[in-house]
Coordinates of C-alpha atoms and ligand atoms in Angstrom, one line a residue:
M1 CA 5.5 4.8 20.3
E2 CA 7.6 5.3 17.2
L3 CA 6.2 3.5 14.2
N4 CA 8.8 2.4 11.6
N5 CA 6.8 -0.4 9.9
L6 CA 3.3 0.9 10.0
L7 CA 1.5 4.0 8.7
V8 CA -1.6 5.0 10.7
V9 CA -4.0 7.6 9.4
K10 CA -7.1 8.7 11.3
E11 CA -9.8 10.3 9.2
E12 CA -13.6 10.8 10.0
A13 CA -13.8 8.0 12.6
I14 CA -11.9 5.6 10.4
A15 CA -8.3 4.5 11.2
T16 CA -6.3 3.1 8.3
V17 CA -3.4 0.9 9.3
T18 CA -0.9 0.2 6.5
I19 CA 1.8 -2.4 6.9
N20 CA 4.7 -0.6 5.5
R21 CA 7.7 -2.9 4.5
P22 CA 7.1 -3.0 0.7
K23 CA 10.7 -4.2 0.0
A24 CA 9.9 -7.4 1.9
L25 CA 6.3 -7.5 0.6
N26 CA 5.2 -6.3 4.0
A27 CA 6.4 -9.5 5.7
L28 CA 5.8 -9.6 9.5
N29 CA 9.0 -9.4 11.5
L30 CA 9.3 -9.0 15.2
D31 CA 9.3 -5.2 15.2
T32 CA 6.2 -5.0 12.9
L33 CA 4.3 -7.4 15.1
L34 CA 5.2 -5.4 18.3
E35 CA 4.1 -2.2 16.6
M36 CA 0.8 -3.7 15.5
R37 CA 0.1 -4.9 19.0
D38 CA 0.7 -1.5 20.5
C39 CA -1.0 0.3 17.7
F40 CA -4.2 -1.7 18.1
K41 CA -4.2 -1.3 21.9
D42 CA -3.9 2.5 21.4
L43 CA -6.7 2.5 18.8
A44 CA -9.0 0.5 21.1
A45 CA -8.7 3.3 23.7
D46 CA -9.6 6.0 21.1
R47 CA -13.4 6.2 21.3
S48 CA -13.6 8.4 18.2
I49 CA -12.5 5.5 16.0
R50 CA -15.4 3.4 14.8
V51 CA -13.8 1.2 12.2
V52 CA -10.2 0.2 11.3
I53 CA -9.1 -0.8 7.8
I54 CA -5.8 -2.8 7.5
T55 CA -4.0 -2.9 4.2
G56 CA -0.5 -3.4 2.8
S57 CA 1.9 -0.8 1.3
G58 CA 2.7 -0.9 -2.4
E59 CA 0.7 -2.5 -5.2
K60 CA 2.0 -6.1 -4.9
A61 CA 1.3 -7.4 -1.4
F62 CA -1.1 -7.2 1.5
V63 CA 1.4 -9.3 3.6
A64 CA 3.5 -12.1 2.1
G65 CA 3.7 -13.9 5.5
A66 CA 5.8 -14.0 8.6
D67 CA 9.4 -12.9 7.9
I68 CA 11.3 -15.9 6.7
S69 CA 14.7 -14.3 7.2
F70 CA 13.8 -13.7 10.8
M71 CA 12.4 -17.2 11.4
Q72 CA 15.2 -19.1 9.6
G73 CA 17.5 -19.4 12.7
L74 CA 14.9 -19.8 15.4
D75 CA 15.1 -22.7 17.9
P76 CA 11.9 -24.3 19.3
S77 CA 11.7 -21.9 22.2
A78 CA 12.2 -18.8 20.1
G79 CA 9.7 -20.3 17.5
K80 CA 7.2 -20.7 20.3
A81 CA 7.7 -17.1 21.5
F82 CA 7.3 -15.8 17.9
G83 CA 4.1 -17.8 17.4
K84 CA 2.7 -16.6 20.7
L85 CA 3.3 -13.0 19.7
G86 CA 1.6 -13.6 16.4
H87 CA -1.4 -15.1 18.2
E88 CA -1.5 -12.2 20.6
V89 CA -1.5 -9.6 17.8
L90 CA -4.2 -11.4 15.8
R91 CA -6.3 -11.9 18.9
T92 CA -6.0 -8.2 19.7
I93 CA -7.3 -7.5 16.2
E94 CA -10.1 -10.1 16.5
N95 CA -11.2 -8.8 19.9
F96 CA -10.8 -5.1 18.8
P97 CA -14.0 -3.4 20.1
Q98 CA -15.0 -2.0 16.7
P99 CA -15.1 -3.7 13.3
V100 CA -11.8 -4.3 11.4
I101 CA -11.9 -4.6 7.6
A102 CA -9.0 -6.2 5.7
A103 CA -8.4 -4.5 2.4
I104 CA -6.3 -7.3 0.7
N105 CA -4.4 -5.6 -2.1
G106 CA -2.1 -8.3 -3.2
F107 CA -0.3 -11.4 -1.8
A108 CA -1.9 -12.6 1.4
L109 CA 0.2 -15.7 2.2
G110 CA 1.0 -17.5 5.4
G111 CA 0.9 -15.0 8.2
G112 CA -0.7 -12.5 5.8
C113 CA -3.6 -14.8 5.1
E114 CA -3.8 -15.5 8.9
L115 CA -3.9 -11.7 9.5
A116 CA -6.8 -11.3 7.1
L117 CA -8.6 -14.3 8.8
S118 CA -8.5 -12.4 12.1
C119 CA -10.3 -9.4 10.7
D120 CA -14.1 -9.1 10.7
I121 CA -14.6 -8.5 7.0
R122 CA -12.3 -9.4 4.1
M123 CA -12.4 -7.5 0.8
A124 CA -9.9 -8.2 -2.0
S125 CA -8.5 -6.6 -5.1
S126 CA -8.7 -8.7 -8.2
N127 CA -4.8 -9.2 -8.2
A128 CA -4.9 -10.6 -4.6
K129 CA -3.5 -14.1 -4.0
F130 CA -4.1 -16.3 -1.0
G131 CA -2.6 -19.4 0.5
Q132 CA -0.9 -21.1 3.5
P133 CA 2.4 -22.1 1.9
E134 CA 4.1 -23.0 5.2
V135 CA 4.5 -26.7 4.3
N136 CA 6.9 -25.5 1.5
L137 CA 9.1 -24.2 4.3
G138 CA 8.9 -27.2 6.6
I139 CA 6.6 -25.6 9.1
I140 CA 2.8 -25.4 9.8
P141 CA 0.8 -22.2 9.8
G142 CA 1.6 -20.6 13.1
F143 CA -0.6 -17.5 13.5
G144 CA -3.9 -19.3 13.7
G145 CA -4.3 -20.6 10.1
T146 CA -5.0 -24.2 11.1
Q147 CA -7.7 -23.0 13.4
R148 CA -9.4 -20.0 11.8
L149 CA -9.2 -21.2 8.1
P150 CA -11.3 -24.3 8.7
R151 CA -13.8 -22.3 10.8
I152 CA -14.2 -19.8 7.9
V153 CA -14.1 -22.0 4.7
G154 CA -14.8 -25.5 6.2
K155 CA -12.5 -28.3 7.1
G156 CA -12.2 -30.0 3.7
I157 CA -11.2 -26.9 1.7
A158 CA -8.9 -25.6 4.5
N159 CA -7.2 -29.0 4.6
E160 CA -6.6 -28.9 0.8
L161 CA -5.1 -25.4 1.0
I162 CA -3.0 -26.1 4.2
F163 CA -1.6 -29.6 3.1
S164 CA -0.8 -28.6 -0.5
G165 CA 0.4 -25.0 0.0
N166 CA -1.7 -24.1 -3.1
I167 CA -2.0 -20.4 -3.9
I168 CA -5.5 -19.3 -5.1
D169 CA -6.7 -16.1 -6.8
A170 CA -9.2 -13.6 -5.5
E171 CA -12.1 -15.1 -7.5
E172 CA -11.5 -18.5 -6.0
A173 CA -11.1 -17.0 -2.5
C174 CA -14.5 -15.3 -3.0
R175 CA -16.1 -18.5 -4.2
I176 CA -15.0 -20.4 -1.1
G177 CA -16.0 -17.7 1.3
L178 CA -12.5 -16.6 2.3
V179 CA -13.3 -13.0 1.1
N180 CA -16.6 -11.3 0.8
R181 CA -16.1 -9.3 -2.4
V182 CA -13.5 -8.6 -5.1
F183 CA -12.9 -5.2 -6.6
A184 CA -10.6 -3.7 -9.3
P185 CA -7.4 -2.7 -7.6
E186 CA -8.1 1.1 -8.0
N187 CA -11.5 0.6 -6.3
L188 CA -10.5 -1.5 -3.3
M189 CA -9.8 1.3 -0.8
I190 CA -12.8 3.4 -2.1
E191 CA -15.2 0.5 -1.5
C192 CA -13.6 -0.4 1.9
R193 CA -13.8 3.2 3.0
A194 CA -17.4 3.5 1.9
L195 CA -18.4 0.4 3.9
A196 CA -16.4 1.7 6.9
L197 CA -18.1 5.1 6.7
K198 CA -21.5 3.4 6.6
I199 CA -20.8 1.3 9.6
A200 CA -19.5 4.4 11.4
T201 CA -22.9 6.1 11.1
R202 CA -24.6 3.2 12.9
G203 CA -25.1 3.1 16.7
P204 CA -21.6 2.5 17.9
G205 CA -22.5 0.6 21.0
A206 CA -24.8 -1.6 19.0
V207 CA -22.1 -2.3 16.5
R208 CA -19.7 -3.2 19.3
L209 CA -22.3 -5.6 20.8
C210 CA -23.0 -7.2 17.4
K211 CA -19.3 -8.0 17.1
E212 CA -19.2 -9.5 20.6
A213 CA -22.4 -11.5 20.0
V214 CA -21.1 -13.0 16.7
N215 CA -17.5 -13.7 18.0
N216 CA -18.4 -15.1 21.4
G217 CA -21.6 -16.8 20.3
M218 CA -19.9 -18.8 17.6
E219 CA -17.8 -20.5 20.3
M220 CA -20.9 -21.6 22.2
D221 CA -23.7 -24.2 21.5
L222 CA -26.8 -22.6 20.0
N223 CA -28.8 -22.7 23.3
R224 CA -26.2 -20.9 25.3
A225 CA -25.5 -18.5 22.4
C226 CA -29.2 -17.5 22.2
V227 CA -29.2 -16.9 26.0
Y228 CA -26.1 -14.8 25.6
E229 CA -27.6 -12.8 22.7
A230 CA -30.7 -12.2 24.8
D231 CA -28.5 -10.6 27.5
L232 CA -26.8 -8.4 25.1
F233 CA -30.1 -7.4 23.5
A234 CA -31.4 -6.4 26.9
Q235 CA -28.3 -4.4 27.6
C236 CA -29.1 -2.2 24.5
F237 CA -32.3 -0.9 26.2
S238 CA -30.3 0.8 28.9
S239 CA -28.6 3.1 26.2
A240 CA -29.5 6.6 25.1
D241 CA -28.7 5.5 21.6
Q242 CA -31.5 2.9 21.6
K243 CA -34.0 5.7 22.6
E244 CA -32.5 8.0 19.9
G245 CA -32.5 5.3 17.2
M246 CA -36.1 4.4 17.7
S247 CA -37.3 8.0 18.3
A248 CA -35.6 9.0 15.0
F249 CA -37.3 6.2 13.1
L250 CA -40.7 7.1 14.5
E251 CA -40.1 10.8 13.9
K252 CA -38.9 10.0 10.3
R253 CA -35.5 11.7 10.7
A254 CA -31.9 10.5 10.7
P255 CA -30.6 9.4 14.1
S256 CA -27.9 11.3 15.9
F257 CA -26.0 8.7 18.0
Q258 CA -23.9 9.8 20.9
D259 CA -22.3 6.5 21.9
K260 CA -24.1 6.6 25.2
Ligands
CAA1 N1 9.6 -13.1 4.5 C1 10.7 -12.4 4.2 N2 10.9 -11.8 3.1 C2 10.0 -12.0 2.1 C3 8.8 -12.7 2.3 C4 8.6 -13.3 3.6 N3 7.5 -14.0 3.9 N4 8.1 -12.7 1.2 C5 8.8 -12.0 0.3 N5 9.9 -11.5 0.8 C6 11.0 -10.7 0.2 C7 11.8 -11.5 -0.8 O1 12.8 -12.3 -0.1 C8 12.4 -10.4 -1.7 O2 13.4 -9.8 -1.0 P1 14.8 -9.4 -1.8 O3 14.3 -8.4 -2.8 O4 15.7 -8.8 -0.7 O5 15.3 -10.7 -2.4 C9 11.2 -9.4 -1.7 O6 10.4 -9.7 -0.6 C10 10.4 -9.6 -3.0 O7 10.0 -10.9 -3.1 P2 10.2 -11.8 -4.4 O8 11.4 -11.4 -5.2 O9 10.2 -13.3 -4.0 O10 8.9 -11.4 -5.3 P3 8.2 -12.4 -6.3 O11 7.2 -11.5 -7.0 O12 9.1 -13.1 -7.2 O13 7.4 -13.5 -5.5 C11 6.0 -14.2 -3.6 C12 6.4 -13.1 -4.6 C13 5.4 -15.4 -4.4 C14 5.0 -13.7 -2.6 C15 7.3 -14.7 -2.9 O14 8.0 -13.6 -2.4 C16 7.1 -15.7 -1.8 O15 6.8 -16.9 -2.1 N6 7.2 -15.2 -0.6 C17 7.1 -16.1 0.6 C18 5.6 -16.5 0.9 C19 5.6 -17.4 2.1 O16 6.1 -18.5 2.0 N7 4.9 -17.0 3.1 C20 4.7 -17.7 4.3 C21 5.8 -17.4 5.3 S1 5.8 -18.5 6.7 C22 4.6 -17.9 7.7 O17 3.9 -16.9 7.4 C23 4.4 -18.7 9.0 C24 3.2 -18.4 9.8 O18 2.2 -18.9 9.6 C25 3.3 -17.4 10.9

C-alpha cells in the first residue's frame, strides 16, 4: 500500500513508524488512520520484526490529536465510524504481537495521548506535553482515553485531566506514571532504540507471551489470571528457545534464539 502520511523504516529487527504530517502537527486524519491500520497488520506478519517504535515527524509534535478540520463537519453516524476506526487502529497496536514503544517527541494531545496509551512502553522527550483537551472542543476523548487513561494513571488523576483538559509537561507525566522515563530531545530515539535492541535479543516467543500474559491477565481476576499465566508458562517448555536459553545459561554462553 502507498504510504503518504507515514514513514516506515526497518533496521535490525526494529521497525520505526513515523507519523508524517508535520504541518498539521501529525494530527490523525482518516487517511493516516487507514495507513496505520494496514501498516501494523503488515508489520505483524513480518516475523523478522521484534519491536516497533512509533514517533512523530518534526521537533514539535508526537501527534496533536485527531484531525479537527476533518471532524468539524461530522454527524453522529460519521463520528461513530471515525471513533470506531480510531479504536480499531489502537487495538491493532495494543494487540500487536511484539512490543510497541511510543517515543513521544512533543505534543501528545487528545488522540495523540490515546495513541501513546495504546503502546506497551511510553518514553518522552523533555519538551513533550500531554493532555486530553477534547472538552475544549465540545467532545469527549474518542480513541480510548476515557478507558485507558484511568487504567494507567488511576481514576482520580485521569478524571482531573479529562474533565479539565489540562496540559501537563513530561516531568509531571512521568510522576503520574503516564510515561516511564524522560530524556533530552536529542537522546529520545537513541534511548528508545537501545531498549528496542535489548528486547530484540531476548527470546522472541517468550517476549510475545509476556505481552499476552500482561494484557490479557490485567482484564481477569487474579485467580483466573494466575491459571492463565500457568498455561502460558507451560507452553514455553515446548519451544526450542527454552531449551536453548537454559542450555546457554548452564554452559555460560550467550543464547542464540531461533524463534522456534
Ligand atoms: N487537528 C488538525 N490540525 C491541527 C491539530 C489537530 N488536532 N493540531 C494542530 N493542528 C494544525 C493547526 O491548525 C495549524 O495549522 P495551520 O498552520 O494550517 O493553521 C498547525 O497544526 C500548527 O498548529 P498551531 O499553529 O496551533 O501551533 P501552536 O504551536 O500554536 O499550538 C497546539 C500547538 C497547542 C498543539 C495547538 O495546535 C492545539 O491546541 N492543537 C489541537 C490539540 C487538540 O485539541 N487535540 C485534540 C483533538 S480532538 C481528539 O483528538 C479527539 C479524540 O479523542 C479522537
